[in-house]
Coordinates of C-alpha atoms in Angstrom, one line a residue:
Chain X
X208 CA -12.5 -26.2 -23.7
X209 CA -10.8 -23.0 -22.6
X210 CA -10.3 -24.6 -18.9
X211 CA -10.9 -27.6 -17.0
X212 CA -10.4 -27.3 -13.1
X213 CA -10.2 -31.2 -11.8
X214 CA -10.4 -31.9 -8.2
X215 CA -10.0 -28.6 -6.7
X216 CA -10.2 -27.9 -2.5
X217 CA -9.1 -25.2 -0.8
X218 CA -9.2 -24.8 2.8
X219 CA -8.5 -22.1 5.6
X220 CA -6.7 -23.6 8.3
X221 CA -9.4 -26.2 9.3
X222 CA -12.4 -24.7 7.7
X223 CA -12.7 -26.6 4.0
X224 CA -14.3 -24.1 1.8
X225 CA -14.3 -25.5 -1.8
X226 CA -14.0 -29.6 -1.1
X227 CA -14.4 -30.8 -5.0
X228 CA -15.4 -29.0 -7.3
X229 CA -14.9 -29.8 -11.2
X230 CA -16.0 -27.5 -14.0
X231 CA -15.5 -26.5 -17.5
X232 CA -15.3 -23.0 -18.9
X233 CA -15.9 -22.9 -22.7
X234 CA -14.2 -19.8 -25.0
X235 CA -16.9 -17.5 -25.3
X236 CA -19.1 -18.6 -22.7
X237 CA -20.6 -16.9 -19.6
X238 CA -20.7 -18.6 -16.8
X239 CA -22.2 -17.3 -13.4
X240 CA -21.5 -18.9 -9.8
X241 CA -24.8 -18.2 -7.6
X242 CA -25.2 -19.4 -4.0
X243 CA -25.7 -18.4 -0.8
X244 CA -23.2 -16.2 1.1
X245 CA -20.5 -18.7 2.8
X246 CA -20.9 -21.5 0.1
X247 CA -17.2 -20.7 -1.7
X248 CA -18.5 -19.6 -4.5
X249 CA -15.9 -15.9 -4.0
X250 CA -13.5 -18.2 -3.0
X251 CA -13.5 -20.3 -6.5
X252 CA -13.3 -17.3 -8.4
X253 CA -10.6 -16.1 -6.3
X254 CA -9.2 -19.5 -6.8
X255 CA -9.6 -19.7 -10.7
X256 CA -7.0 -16.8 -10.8
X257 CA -4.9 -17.5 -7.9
X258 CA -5.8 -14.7 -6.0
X259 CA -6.5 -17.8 -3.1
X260 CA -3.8 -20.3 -4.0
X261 CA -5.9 -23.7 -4.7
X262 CA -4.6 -26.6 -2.0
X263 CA -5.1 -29.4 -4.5
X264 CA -6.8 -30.0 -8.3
X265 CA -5.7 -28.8 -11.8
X266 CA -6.4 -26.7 -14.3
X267 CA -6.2 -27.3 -17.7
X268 CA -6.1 -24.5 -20.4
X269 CA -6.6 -25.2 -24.2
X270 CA -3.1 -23.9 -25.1
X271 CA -1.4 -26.7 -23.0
X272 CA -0.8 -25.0 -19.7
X273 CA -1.3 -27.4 -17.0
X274 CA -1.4 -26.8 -13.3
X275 CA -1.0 -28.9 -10.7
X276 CA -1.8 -27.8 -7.0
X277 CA -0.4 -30.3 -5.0
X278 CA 2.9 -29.8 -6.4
X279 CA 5.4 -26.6 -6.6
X280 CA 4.2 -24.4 -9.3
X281 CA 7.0 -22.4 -11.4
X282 CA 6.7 -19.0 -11.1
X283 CA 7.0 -18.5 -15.2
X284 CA 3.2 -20.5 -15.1
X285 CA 1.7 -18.4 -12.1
X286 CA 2.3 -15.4 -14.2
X287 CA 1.1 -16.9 -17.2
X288 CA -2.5 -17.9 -15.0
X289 CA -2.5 -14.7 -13.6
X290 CA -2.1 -13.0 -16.9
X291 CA -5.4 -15.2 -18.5
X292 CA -7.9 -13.2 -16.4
X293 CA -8.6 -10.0 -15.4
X294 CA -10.4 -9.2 -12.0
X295 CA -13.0 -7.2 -11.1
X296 CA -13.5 -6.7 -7.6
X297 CA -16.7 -6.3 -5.2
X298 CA -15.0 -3.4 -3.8
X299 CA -13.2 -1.6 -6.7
X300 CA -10.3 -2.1 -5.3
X301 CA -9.1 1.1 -7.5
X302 CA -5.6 2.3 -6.9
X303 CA -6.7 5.7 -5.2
X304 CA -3.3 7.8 -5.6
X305 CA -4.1 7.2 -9.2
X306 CA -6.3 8.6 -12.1
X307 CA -9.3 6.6 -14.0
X308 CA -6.9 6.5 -17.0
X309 CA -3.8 5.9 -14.8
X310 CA -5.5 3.0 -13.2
X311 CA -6.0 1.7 -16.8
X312 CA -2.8 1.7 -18.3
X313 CA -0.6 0.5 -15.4
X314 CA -0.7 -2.9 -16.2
X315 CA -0.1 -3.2 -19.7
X316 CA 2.2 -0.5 -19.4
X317 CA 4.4 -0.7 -16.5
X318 CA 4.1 -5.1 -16.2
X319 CA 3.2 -6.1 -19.7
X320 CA 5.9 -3.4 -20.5
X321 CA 3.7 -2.7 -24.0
X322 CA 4.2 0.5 -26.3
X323 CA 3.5 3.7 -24.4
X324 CA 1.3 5.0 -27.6
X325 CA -1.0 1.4 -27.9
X326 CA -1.7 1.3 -24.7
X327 CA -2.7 4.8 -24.4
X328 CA -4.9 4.3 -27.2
X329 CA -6.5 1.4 -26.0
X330 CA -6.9 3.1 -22.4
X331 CA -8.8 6.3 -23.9
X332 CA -10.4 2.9 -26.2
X333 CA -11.8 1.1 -23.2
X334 CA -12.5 4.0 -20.9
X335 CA -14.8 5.1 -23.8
X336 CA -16.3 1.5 -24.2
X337 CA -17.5 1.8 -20.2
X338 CA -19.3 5.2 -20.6
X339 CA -16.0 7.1 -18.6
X340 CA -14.6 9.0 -21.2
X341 CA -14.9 12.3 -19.8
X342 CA -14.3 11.4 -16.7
X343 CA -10.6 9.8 -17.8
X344 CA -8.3 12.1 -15.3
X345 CA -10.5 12.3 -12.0
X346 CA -9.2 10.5 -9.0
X347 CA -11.2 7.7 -7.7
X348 CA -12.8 9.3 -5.0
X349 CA -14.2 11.7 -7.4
X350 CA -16.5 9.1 -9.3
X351 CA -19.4 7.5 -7.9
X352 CA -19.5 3.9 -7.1
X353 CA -21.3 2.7 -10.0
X354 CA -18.3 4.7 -12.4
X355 CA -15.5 3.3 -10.2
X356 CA -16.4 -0.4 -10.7
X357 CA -16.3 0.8 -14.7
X358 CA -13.0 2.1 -14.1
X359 CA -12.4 -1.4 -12.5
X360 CA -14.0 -3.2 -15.9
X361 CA -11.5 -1.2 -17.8
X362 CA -8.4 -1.8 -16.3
X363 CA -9.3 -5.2 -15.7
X364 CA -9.9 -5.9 -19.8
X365 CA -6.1 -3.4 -20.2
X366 CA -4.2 -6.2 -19.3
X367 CA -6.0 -8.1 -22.8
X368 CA -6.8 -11.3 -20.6
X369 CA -8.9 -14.4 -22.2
X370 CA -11.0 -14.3 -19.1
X371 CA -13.0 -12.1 -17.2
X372 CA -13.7 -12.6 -13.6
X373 CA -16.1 -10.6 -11.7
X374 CA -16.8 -10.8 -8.1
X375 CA -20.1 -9.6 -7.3
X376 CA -19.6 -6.5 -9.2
X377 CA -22.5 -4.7 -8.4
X378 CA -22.9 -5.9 -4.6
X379 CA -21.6 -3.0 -2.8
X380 CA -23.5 -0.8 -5.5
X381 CA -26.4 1.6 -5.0
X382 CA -29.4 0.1 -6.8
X383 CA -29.8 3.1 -9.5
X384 CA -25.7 2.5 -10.2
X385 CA -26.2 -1.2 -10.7
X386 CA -27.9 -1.0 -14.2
X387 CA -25.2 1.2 -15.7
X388 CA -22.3 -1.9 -14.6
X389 CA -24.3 -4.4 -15.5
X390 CA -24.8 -2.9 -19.1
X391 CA -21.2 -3.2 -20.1
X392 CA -20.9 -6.3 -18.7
X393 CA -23.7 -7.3 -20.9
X394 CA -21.5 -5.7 -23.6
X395 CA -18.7 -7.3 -23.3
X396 CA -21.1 -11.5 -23.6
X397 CA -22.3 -9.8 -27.3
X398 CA -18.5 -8.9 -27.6
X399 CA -18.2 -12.7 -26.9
X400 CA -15.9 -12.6 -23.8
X401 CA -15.6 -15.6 -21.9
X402 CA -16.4 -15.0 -18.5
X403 CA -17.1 -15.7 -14.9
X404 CA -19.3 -13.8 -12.9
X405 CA -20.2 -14.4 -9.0
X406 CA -23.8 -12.6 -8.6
X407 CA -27.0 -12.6 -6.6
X408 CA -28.6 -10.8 -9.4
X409 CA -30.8 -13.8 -10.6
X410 CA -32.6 -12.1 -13.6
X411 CA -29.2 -11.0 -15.0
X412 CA -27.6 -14.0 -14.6
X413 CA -30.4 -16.1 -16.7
X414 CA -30.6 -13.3 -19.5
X415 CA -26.2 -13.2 -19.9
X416 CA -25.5 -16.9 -19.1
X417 CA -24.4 -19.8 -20.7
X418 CA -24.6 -21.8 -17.8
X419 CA -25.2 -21.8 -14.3
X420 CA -23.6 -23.0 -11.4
X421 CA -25.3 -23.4 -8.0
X422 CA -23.3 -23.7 -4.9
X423 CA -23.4 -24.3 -1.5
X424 CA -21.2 -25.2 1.2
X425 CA -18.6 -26.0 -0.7
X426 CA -19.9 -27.8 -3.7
X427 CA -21.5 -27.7 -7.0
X428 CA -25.0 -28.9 -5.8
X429 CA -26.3 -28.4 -9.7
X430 CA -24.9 -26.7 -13.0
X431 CA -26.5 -26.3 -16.3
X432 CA -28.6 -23.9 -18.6
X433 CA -29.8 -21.2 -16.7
X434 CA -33.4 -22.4 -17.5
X435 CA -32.5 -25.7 -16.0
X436 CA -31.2 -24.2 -13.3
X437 CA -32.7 -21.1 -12.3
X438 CA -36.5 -22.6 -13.8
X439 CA -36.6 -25.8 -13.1
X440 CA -33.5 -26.8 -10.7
X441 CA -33.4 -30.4 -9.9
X442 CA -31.8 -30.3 -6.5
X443 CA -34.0 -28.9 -3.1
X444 CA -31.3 -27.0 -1.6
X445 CA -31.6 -25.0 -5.4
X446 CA -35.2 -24.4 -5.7
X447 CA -35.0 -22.7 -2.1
X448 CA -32.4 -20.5 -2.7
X449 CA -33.9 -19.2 -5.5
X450 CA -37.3 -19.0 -4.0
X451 CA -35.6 -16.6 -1.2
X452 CA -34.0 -14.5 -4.1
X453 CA -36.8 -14.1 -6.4
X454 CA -39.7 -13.7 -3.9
X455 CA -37.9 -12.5 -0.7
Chain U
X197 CA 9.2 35.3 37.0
X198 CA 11.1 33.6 33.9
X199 CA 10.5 36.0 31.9
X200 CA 11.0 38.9 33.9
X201 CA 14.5 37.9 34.8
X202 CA 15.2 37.3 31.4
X203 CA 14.4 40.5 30.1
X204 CA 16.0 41.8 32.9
X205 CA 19.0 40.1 31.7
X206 CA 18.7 41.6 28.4
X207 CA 17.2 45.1 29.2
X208 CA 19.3 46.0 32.5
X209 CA 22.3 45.1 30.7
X210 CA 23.4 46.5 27.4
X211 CA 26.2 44.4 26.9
X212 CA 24.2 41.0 27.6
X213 CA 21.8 42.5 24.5
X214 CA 25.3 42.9 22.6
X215 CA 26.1 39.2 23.7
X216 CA 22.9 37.6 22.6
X217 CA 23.4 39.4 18.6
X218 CA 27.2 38.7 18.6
X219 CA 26.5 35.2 19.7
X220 CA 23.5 35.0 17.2
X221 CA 25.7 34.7 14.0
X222 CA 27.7 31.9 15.1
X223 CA 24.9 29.8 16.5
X224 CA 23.8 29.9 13.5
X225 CA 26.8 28.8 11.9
X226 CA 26.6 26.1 14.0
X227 CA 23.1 25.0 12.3
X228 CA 24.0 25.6 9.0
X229 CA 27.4 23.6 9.5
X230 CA 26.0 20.5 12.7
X231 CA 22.6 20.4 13.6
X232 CA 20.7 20.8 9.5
X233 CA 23.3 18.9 7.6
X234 CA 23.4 16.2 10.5
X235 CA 19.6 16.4 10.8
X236 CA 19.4 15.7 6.9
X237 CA 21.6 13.1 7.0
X238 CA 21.1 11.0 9.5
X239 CA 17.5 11.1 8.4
X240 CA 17.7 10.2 4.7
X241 CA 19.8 7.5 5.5
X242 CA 17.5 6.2 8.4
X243 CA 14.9 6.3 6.3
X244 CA 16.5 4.3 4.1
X245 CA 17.5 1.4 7.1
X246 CA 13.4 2.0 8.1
X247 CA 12.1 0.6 4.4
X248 CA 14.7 -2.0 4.6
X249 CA 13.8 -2.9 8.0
X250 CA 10.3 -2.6 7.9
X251 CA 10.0 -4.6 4.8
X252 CA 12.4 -7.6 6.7
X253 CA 9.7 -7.7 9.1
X254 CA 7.1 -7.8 7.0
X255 CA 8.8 -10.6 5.4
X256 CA 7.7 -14.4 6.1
X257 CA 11.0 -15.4 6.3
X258 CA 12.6 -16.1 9.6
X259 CA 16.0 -14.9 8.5
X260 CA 14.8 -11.4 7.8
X261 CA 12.5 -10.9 10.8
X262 CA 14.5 -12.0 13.5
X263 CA 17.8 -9.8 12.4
X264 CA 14.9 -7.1 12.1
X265 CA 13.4 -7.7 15.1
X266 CA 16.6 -7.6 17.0
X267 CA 17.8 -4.3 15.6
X268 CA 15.0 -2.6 16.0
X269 CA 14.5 -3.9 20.0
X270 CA 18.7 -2.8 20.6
X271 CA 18.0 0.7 19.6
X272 CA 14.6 1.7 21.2
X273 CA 15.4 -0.4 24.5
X274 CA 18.6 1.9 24.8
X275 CA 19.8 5.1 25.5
X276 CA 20.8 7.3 22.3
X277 CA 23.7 9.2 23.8
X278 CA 24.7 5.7 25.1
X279 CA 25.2 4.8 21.5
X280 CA 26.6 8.3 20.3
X281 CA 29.1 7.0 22.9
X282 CA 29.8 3.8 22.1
X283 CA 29.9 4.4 17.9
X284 CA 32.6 7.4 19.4
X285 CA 34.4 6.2 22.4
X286 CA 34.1 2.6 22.5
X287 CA 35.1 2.0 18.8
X288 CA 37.5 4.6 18.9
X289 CA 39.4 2.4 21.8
X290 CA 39.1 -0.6 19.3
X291 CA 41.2 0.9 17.2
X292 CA 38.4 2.0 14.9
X293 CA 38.7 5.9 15.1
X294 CA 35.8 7.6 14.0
X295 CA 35.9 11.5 13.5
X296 CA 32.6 13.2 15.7
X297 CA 30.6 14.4 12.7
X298 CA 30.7 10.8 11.0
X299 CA 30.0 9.0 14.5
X300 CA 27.2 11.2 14.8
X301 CA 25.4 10.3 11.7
X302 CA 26.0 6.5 12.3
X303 CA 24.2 6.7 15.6
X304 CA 21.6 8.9 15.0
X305 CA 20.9 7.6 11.3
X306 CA 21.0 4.2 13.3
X307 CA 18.2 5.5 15.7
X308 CA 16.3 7.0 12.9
X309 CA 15.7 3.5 11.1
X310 CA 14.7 1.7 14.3
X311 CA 11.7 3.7 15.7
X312 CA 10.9 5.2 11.6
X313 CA 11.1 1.2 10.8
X314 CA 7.9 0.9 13.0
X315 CA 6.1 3.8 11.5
X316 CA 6.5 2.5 7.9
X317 CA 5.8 -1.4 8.8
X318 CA 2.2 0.0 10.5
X319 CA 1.4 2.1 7.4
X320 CA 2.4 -0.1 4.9
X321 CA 0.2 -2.6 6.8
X322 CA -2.8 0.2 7.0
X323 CA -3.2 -0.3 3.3
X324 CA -6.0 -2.5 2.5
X325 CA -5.5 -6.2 1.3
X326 CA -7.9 -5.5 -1.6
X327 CA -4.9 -3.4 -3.0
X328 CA -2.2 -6.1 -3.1
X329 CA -4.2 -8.3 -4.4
X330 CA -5.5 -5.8 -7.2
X331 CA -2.1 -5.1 -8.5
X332 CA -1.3 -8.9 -8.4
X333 CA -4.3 -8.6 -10.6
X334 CA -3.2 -6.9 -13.3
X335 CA 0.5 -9.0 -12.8
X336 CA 2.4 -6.6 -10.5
X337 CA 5.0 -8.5 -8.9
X338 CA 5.7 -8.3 -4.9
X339 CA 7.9 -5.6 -5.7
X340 CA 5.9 -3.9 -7.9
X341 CA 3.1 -3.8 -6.0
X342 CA 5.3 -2.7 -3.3
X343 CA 6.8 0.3 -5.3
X344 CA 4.1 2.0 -7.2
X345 CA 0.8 0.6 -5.4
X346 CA 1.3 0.1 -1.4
X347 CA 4.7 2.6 -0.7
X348 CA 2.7 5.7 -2.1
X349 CA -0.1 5.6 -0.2
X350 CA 1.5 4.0 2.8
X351 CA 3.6 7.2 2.5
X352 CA 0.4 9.5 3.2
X353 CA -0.3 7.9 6.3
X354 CA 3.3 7.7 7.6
X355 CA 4.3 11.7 7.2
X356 CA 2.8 12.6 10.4
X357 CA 4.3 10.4 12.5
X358 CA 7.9 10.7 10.3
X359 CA 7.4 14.3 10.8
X360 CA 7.3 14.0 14.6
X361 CA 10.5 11.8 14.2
X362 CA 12.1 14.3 11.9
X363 CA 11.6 17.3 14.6
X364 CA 13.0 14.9 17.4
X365 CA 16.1 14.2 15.5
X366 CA 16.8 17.8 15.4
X367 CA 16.3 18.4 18.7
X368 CA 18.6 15.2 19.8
X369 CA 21.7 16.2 17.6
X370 CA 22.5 18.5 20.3
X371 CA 23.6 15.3 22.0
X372 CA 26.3 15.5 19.1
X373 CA 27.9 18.2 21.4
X374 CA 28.8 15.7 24.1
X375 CA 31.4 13.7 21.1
X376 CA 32.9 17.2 20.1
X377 CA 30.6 18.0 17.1
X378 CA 31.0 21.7 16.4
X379 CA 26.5 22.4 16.5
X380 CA 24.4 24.8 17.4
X381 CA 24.3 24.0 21.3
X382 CA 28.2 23.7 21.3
X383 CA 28.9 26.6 20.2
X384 CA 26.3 28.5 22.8
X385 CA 28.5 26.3 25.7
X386 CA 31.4 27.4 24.4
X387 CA 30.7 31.1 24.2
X388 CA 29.2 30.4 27.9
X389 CA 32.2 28.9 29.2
X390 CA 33.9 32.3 28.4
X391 CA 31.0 34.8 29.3
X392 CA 29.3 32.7 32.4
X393 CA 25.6 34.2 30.5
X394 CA 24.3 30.7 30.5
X395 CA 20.5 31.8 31.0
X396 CA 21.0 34.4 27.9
X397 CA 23.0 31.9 25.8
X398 CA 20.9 28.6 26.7
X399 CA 18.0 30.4 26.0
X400 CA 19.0 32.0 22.9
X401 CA 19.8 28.3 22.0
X402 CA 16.4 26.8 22.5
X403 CA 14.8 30.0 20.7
X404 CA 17.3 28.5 17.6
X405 CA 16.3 25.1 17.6
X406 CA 12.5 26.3 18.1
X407 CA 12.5 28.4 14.9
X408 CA 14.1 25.6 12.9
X409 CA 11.0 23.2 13.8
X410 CA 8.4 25.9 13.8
X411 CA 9.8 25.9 10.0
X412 CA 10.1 22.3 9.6
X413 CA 6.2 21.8 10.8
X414 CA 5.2 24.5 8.4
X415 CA 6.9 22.3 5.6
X416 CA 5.0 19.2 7.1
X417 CA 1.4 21.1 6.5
X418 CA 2.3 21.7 2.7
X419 CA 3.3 18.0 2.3
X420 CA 0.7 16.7 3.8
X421 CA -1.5 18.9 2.1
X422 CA -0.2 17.7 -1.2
X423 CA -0.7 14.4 -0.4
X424 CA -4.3 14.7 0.7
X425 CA -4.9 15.4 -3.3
X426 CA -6.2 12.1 -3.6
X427 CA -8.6 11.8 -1.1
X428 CA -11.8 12.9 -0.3

């Protein structure tokens, strides 16, 4: 098991969003977090890398790191969580005084302090690998939305994490962009990435997933196959969300 | 009417046209050896107080803001040529002589990082959240993300406003004058006291200090032009 997250809750001031959740994240597997809007299911991605600094719960990872929430966490182990995953934001969230291939290579180069010729090579590599390889030196607000989030894929997978998290990628997308995104994302589950994605697109999740995991206000109503789950779900609250989605 | 009497000054009298030429070069002097270098100065170095300030502030520690705070409050809630006076006068009688040019560049430099302090702290908080947390993404420390991700862009949205403190601080070292600092506008009140032209001299004075900022905004266009690269 790549991770275990035990017991984690995260509140903001009063308002609990994520009150107990428990999962398990395989090596190689996919696994998508649907819900409705408000259930915590951003907030327990955000959480996974500590973007949103979990109030209580552990994680476990296979190569003995261990957090634990309610106590102090070293700063040695944050980095070392942080440095599992890569992001990929809803918004881009591109740096916008730099270029596509700038954006790329800052974090191996300038945090993980790697060899200037690697990393340039596996920049021009990646940026390649998302379809952007001519568009390398443009400036953020030169690409469309649909090329920015790639730029966003690629210097998420720069910093060579074990996990991919992506938070509705292709929400703030126009629909004709969204196929092109969700293509290397699709990519990357044959390259056999593990990964966690936070969607609303249904039909993608159930052809990329391993497994499925339904939420709503602030649990884990169901999780399994994404034919048990998106088919046949078990739980009432599940069957009408996904009755909104697929037939709206 | 202003005008008029001006260039009646000047036209009526061929020896106040003589005046204002003669008294050009050493105004100018007075620029080139007060008002630019203390301009430069005082403003690098404020600058420098502003980051340091504005990034206490920003700070969630108690011990940082409130030190912060308190500077910044002293300086804007009083009177600039009240401090030129007291960094001058006042430590000078406590035994802590300070020569004019030097007491001129702790006060104004000390002015500088106050209201500049403000301008950075707002533009470093105009920067959207999604960019800390994307460079604590790809492991960027505070600092870090501070450095290469937040500071340059907050940079693009505090040159205006650091452009219109920049062209003040020219204008105010002519305060400098009152502690003894040889600058442009003491030198036109000293070739006044001899000549008793103060409307010629005053005038010629303001013309001065007018150019030098005309100049100055010029070099605030290309900046901010160069800056704009990145943005649509």
């Amino acid at each position: 098991m790549f991770l275990s997250v035990k017991g984690l809750k995260k509140a903001f001031g009063d308002q609990e969003v994520l009150k107990d959740i428990n999962l398990e994240i395989e090596r190689g597997n996919i696994l998508t977090i649907i819900g409705p809007s408000g259930s915590g299911k951003t907030t327990l991605l955000r959480c996974l890398n500590a973007l949103e600094r979990p109030d209580k719960g552990t994680y476990s990872f296979d190569d003995g790191l261990e957090l634990h929430f309610s106590d102090h966490i070293k700063k040695n182990d944050m980095t070392r969580l942080r440095l599992k995953s890569g992001m990929v934001f809803q918004s881009y969230n591109l740096f916008p005084h730099k270029t596509a291939l700038e954006n790329v290579i800052e974090g191996p180069l300038i945090v993980q302090k790697r060899n200037k010729d690697a990393v340039m090579t596996l920049a021009r590599d990646l940026l390649e690998k998302v379809g952007l390889s001519d568009k390398m030196d443009l400036y953020p607000h030169q690409l469309s939305g649909g090329q920015q989030q790639r730029v966003g894929i690629a210097r998420a997978l720069a910093i060579q994490p074990e996990l991919m998290l992506f938070d509705e990628p292709t929400s703030a997308l126009d629909p004709e962009l969204v196929g092109d995104v969700l293509k290397v994302i699709k990519d990357l589950a044959n390259e056999g990435w593990t990964m966690a994605i936070v969607t609303h697109e249904l039909r993608f999740a159930e052809q990329v997933s391993d497994r499925v995991l339904f939420m709503d206000n602030g649990y884990i109503v169901e999780q399994g196959s994404p034919k048990d789950v998106l088919r046949n779900p078990s739980e009432e609250r599940t069957k009408q969300f996904i009755q909104r989605i697929m037939n709206p | 009417m202003f005008l008029n009497s001006l260039l009646f000054t000047i036209s009526a009298n061929m020896k106040g046209w003589d005046l204002f030429v003669n008294s050009l070069w050493p105004m100018i002097q007075g620029a080139i050896k007060g008002t630019i270098p203390l301009t430069l100065i005082s403003f690098t170095t404020g600058i420098m107080l502003a980051l340091i300030t504005a990034i206490m502030r920003l700070s969630s520690y108690k011990f940082l803001t409130i030190p912060a705070r308190v500077y910044v409050s002293a300086i804007r809630g009083t009177p600039m040529l009240v401090q030129l006076f007291i960094v001058f006068y006042g430590l000078g009688q406590l035994g802590f002589t300070i020569n004019p040019f030097p007491s001129a560049i702790i006060a104004f430099s000390l002015n500088v990082g106050a209201y500049a302090s403000e301008v950075i702290r707002a533009s470093i908080l105009s920067i959207p959240k999604g960019q800390w947390e994307a460079a604590q993404t790809v492991g960027m420390s505070y600092g870090q993300s501070l450095r290469r991700i937040i500071l340059p862009q907050a940079a693009r949205v505090s040159i205006p406003p650091l452009s219109n403190t920049f062209i003040s601080l020219v204008k105010d070292t002519s305060l400098a004058s009152l502690i003894l600092v040889t600058e442009l506008f003491r030198k036109s009140q000293e070739i006044a006291a001899r000549t008793y032209d103060f409307m010629l001299l005053y005038v010629e004075a303001a013309l001065l200090y007018w150019v030098i900022c005309f100049i100055l905004s010029l070099v605030q266009d290309r900046i901010e032009q160069r800056l704009e690269r990145y943005v649509s």
